[in-house]
Structure formats: C-alpha cells, structure tokens
C-alpha cells in the first residue's frame, strides 16, 4: 500500500480527500503512568528485544504491553529531560524547557513560581484550535496549588500542609474541553478527581481502573465527552506505579500475588541493585502496579479496537521518569541521570504509518510535542515557542530529512532561596548532563557554583553504570563530553549557558580547557 498519499499535511482541515478516500486526522491517545521505568517492560527479556539493550529487565508480567510493543515503534533510549513529575509535564505539554514552560520544580504551595505558564502554547491548545476534542484524565501536577476549591472558594482543595493537590479551573486547562483530573495525591485505592464542571468525585476504587473506565467512556462518547466526528486527543496520566509501594493498600491483590512468593534474588536481577536498602520490600508492590497498569492499558486498547478506532489512532505509552528501585544505593526514585531514572518507556503505534521496530533514537521530552503535532499533519502549526525537534520523519521513515539528535540534555534543579515563610524563590540548577550514543555524563555543582561531582559512564560496556570513569584521568573523553554538553546548553538557552557556569568551573577547577 502506498502510504505516502496519507501524509498530505492537513493543516487547519479536519478532513481531506486523499486518493478517493476520506482520511480523518488521526486521534491521539497519550498514556503516561507515573514513575514507570523502562526496565519494567517484560518484553526487553524476549529474544527480539534483548539485543537492543544491554541490561536485564525486571521479572514483570506485562503481556498487554508486550503485545503492544510488537505493533509499535519501541524506542530503547528515550529520556525524560528533567525526570521529575511537574517539570516533565510542563515540557511534554509545551515542548519548552522548564525555564520557559514555567514548571521548574515539583509544584506545591511553597513553590509559587513553579507553575505552568498560563500563556504557554500547549499541545492541547494547538490541537483544539485545529478541530480536536481534547481530554485530560488523571494526574496533572503542573501548576501551583491555589485557593480555588470549587466547593469552598478561597481555600485549598486539601488541608495537607504544605499543599500539594490542586484544582484546575477551566481557564487554565489549555484547550482540554473534557476534564477529569487532580493535582497530585498518592492514595492509589482512594483517589479523587474534579470533572469538567468542577464537581469532585471520590470513587473509592483503584485509580488505574477508574481512570481507564473514564477513558473508555471518552472513547464511547455516549454522554458528549467529546465532539462527535472530530478527531480527539486524550492524555491519560495514571499515578501508579508511583510510590507508595508498601502494602496491599497500594496495589491490587491479584497483581501482588504474582510477585508475593519471589525472594530478592528473583525480584532484583539488575547488577546495580542493593537489597540491603530499606526500600527493598517495595519491588513486589511496584511490580504489582506495573502489572495493574498493563492490564488496564490492555483493556483500553481492546475497547479502541472494538470501536473500530484503532486504525486511525496514534497510541503512545511512556512515563514521566523512571524509578531507581534500589539501584545506585539511592532511595530517591527519580531526578537523577542514572538510566533507571532518566531513560523512560516510549512506544508509539500508528497502524500502517509507523512500522514496528526497535529504534535507538535519543528522543527527549522536548521533542514529543512537535513530533506528535507533525504526526497529526499539523507540522506547520508547531508553535515557535516549542524548543524540541520534530522527529516524525524518523518515526514514519518516509525519507524526509530530519535533524536526528546525537545527544540528549539532562536537567536537575533544586529549590532556590527560601524566605522566612519557607517560600521558595528561584531555582538552584544543581546538575546538567548529557547522554550520547555511548556515554552518560553529569556535572553537579554546589550552591557556591563550585564543582561537586562528575559522573561519566560507558553505557556500552557498563550498562548498569557501576564504574564512574574518572574525568581527571580521561581528559580527552571528558573534554569531548563537555563540548557536547555545552552545545546542548546553548541550544536550550539554559541557565548554565546564560550564566557561564561551565566557564567558571574551568576557571576554578580546570574542569574544562576550551
Ligand atoms: Ca512523577
């Protein structure tokens, strides 16, 4: 079949006649469970996939994701540019780096400056303006909690201190006309949501199941969830397998049963895991939620097919960041450059347009928005504010030229100064790094902008990142990676570039001899 005739840019048109047939713009479903690491996709241990990564995957049961992978382009090296909930969401929605999206830190009441810029052009703004019905289901966590509880105006929606959860009023929903969401709230079996009209719902059931039911209702469209006959964009943001992962309150018992009898030697198969850490019991519950997500994702796909929508729907499965799960001796699941945190699942299925294969493209979070818009035929509508690359030509393999990334930037920000009331002002850009075809490097500074630490890993020969290559003893390698990093920092107009942080390190420490 000649697929080229379906690739006519459809800018501004809902329908276009192509070769005698009528081809609608594709629907897009973007599913991103929180903290779902790439290593927890069971298919990486299957013969076809195992050669594409040099590490062993977790002993997880993910039959639906495995089947989906067989129909998708599976990116082995996609990364989360700033692997933390809120900054990721800001980047995904806007295609902008955190300093421009507005979401620099995890959003909460004591960080009033970290919030999605109300004027930022989001992927949903563009799609809505081009005829799409847009729906958001699940965890948003991209704006500062405000005193705007619809049931109790002038108050926060929760009494937790400091405030984390948030209600998003219609004027801040960026083109999403269907809403069933919350800010952040980590009780997996007692979630709550505010709907399009601002009404709160407490369904008292497993959030992944509940949100899938809502997504299925959106697909069926029996109650006007979306505009009939229009293409749709659905963002589905499950919270699991995010923590907590401590008890049967945190997952479904049927899923836990699959892992209950496994001991640490079976659960922790990665060479960098330390099962003496206090976190070690978490794996069973984490994997249970991985399987819970798998089951519900499978149910969603089944309904998509039953409704006959699968052929013209782009489905993405990814995550906002990974989960270290006892690797590298850290209890912090995310916000680090280690592969378990920085690398994320990224699978994209677009029947008859994107062929199944394993693809090693270094896709960054900034690239997602422009790429999806281009796949929807809206390349000309990609806003100038988007800072990532349109990698649609790579995914489509249609021969169009494309600027393929040779490296991916890593960003870690921490709180800036705190005032007497504990309010955070500005950011402390603690670390920047890059992943290249072969290496991972991170440079970390202290609050006096002095060099604190350099990490360099050879991901070809040391996939578990067990051996930090000495930058002092390998000056040529270090200099070449610094050059790559400096180029990425400049491209991103990052604070490290603007404030000359690398140059200052060279003055003080001879880190860099450019
Ligand atoms: Ca997260």
PDB file of C-alpha atoms in Angstrom, residues 22 46 58 86 89 94 129 134 210 213 221 248 254 268 300 308 325 338 363 367 373 404 439 459 485 488 500 509 511:
ATOM      1  CA  UNK A  22     -11.652  10.335   3.110  1.00  0.00           C
ATOM      2  CA  UNK A  46      12.327 -11.500  24.900  1.00  0.00           C
ATOM      3  CA  UNK A  58      12.643  -6.800  35.676  1.00  0.00           C
ATOM      4  CA  UNK A  86       5.918  18.518  37.314  1.00  0.00           C
ATOM      5  CA  UNK A  89       4.544  17.585  32.417  1.00  0.00           C
ATOM      6  CA  UNK A  94       4.588  22.919  25.872  1.00  0.00           C
ATOM      7  CA  UNK A 129      -7.508  25.102  17.630  1.00  0.00           C
ATOM      8  CA  UNK A 134      -9.070  17.191  23.942  1.00  0.00           C
ATOM      9  CA  UNK A 210     -11.248   4.043  37.438  1.00  0.00           C
ATOM     10  CA  UNK A 213     -13.223   3.373  32.780  1.00  0.00           C
ATOM     11  CA  UNK A 221     -18.726   9.158  23.722  1.00  0.00           C
ATOM     12  CA  UNK A 248      -1.796  -4.056  49.725  1.00  0.00           C
ATOM     13  CA  UNK A 254      -4.394 -10.187  42.283  1.00  0.00           C
ATOM     14  CA  UNK A 268      16.271  -7.795  41.877  1.00  0.00           C
ATOM     15  CA  UNK A 300      -8.248   0.419  26.844  1.00  0.00           C
ATOM     16  CA  UNK A 308     -13.062   0.431  15.237  1.00  0.00           C
ATOM     17  CA  UNK A 325      14.301   0.810  42.838  1.00  0.00           C
ATOM     18  CA  UNK A 338      21.035   7.100  36.216  1.00  0.00           C
ATOM     19  CA  UNK A 363      14.155  11.209  21.929  1.00  0.00           C
ATOM     20  CA  UNK A 367      10.662  16.535  21.134  1.00  0.00           C
ATOM     21  CA  UNK A 373       1.743  17.610  16.105  1.00  0.00           C
ATOM     22  CA  UNK A 404      18.416  13.440  14.336  1.00  0.00           C
ATOM     23  CA  UNK A 439      28.222   7.770  27.291  1.00  0.00           C
ATOM     24  CA  UNK A 459      26.800   2.656  28.694  1.00  0.00           C
ATOM     25  CA  UNK A 485      27.063  19.382  26.912  1.00  0.00           C
ATOM     26  CA  UNK A 488      23.135  21.338  24.278  1.00  0.00           C
ATOM     27  CA  UNK A 500      28.591  30.737  32.103  1.00  0.00           C
ATOM     28  CA  UNK A 509      38.968  23.822  38.651  1.00  0.00           C
ATOM     29  CA  UNK A 511      37.445  21.113  34.538  1.00  0.00           C
TER      30      UNK A 511
END
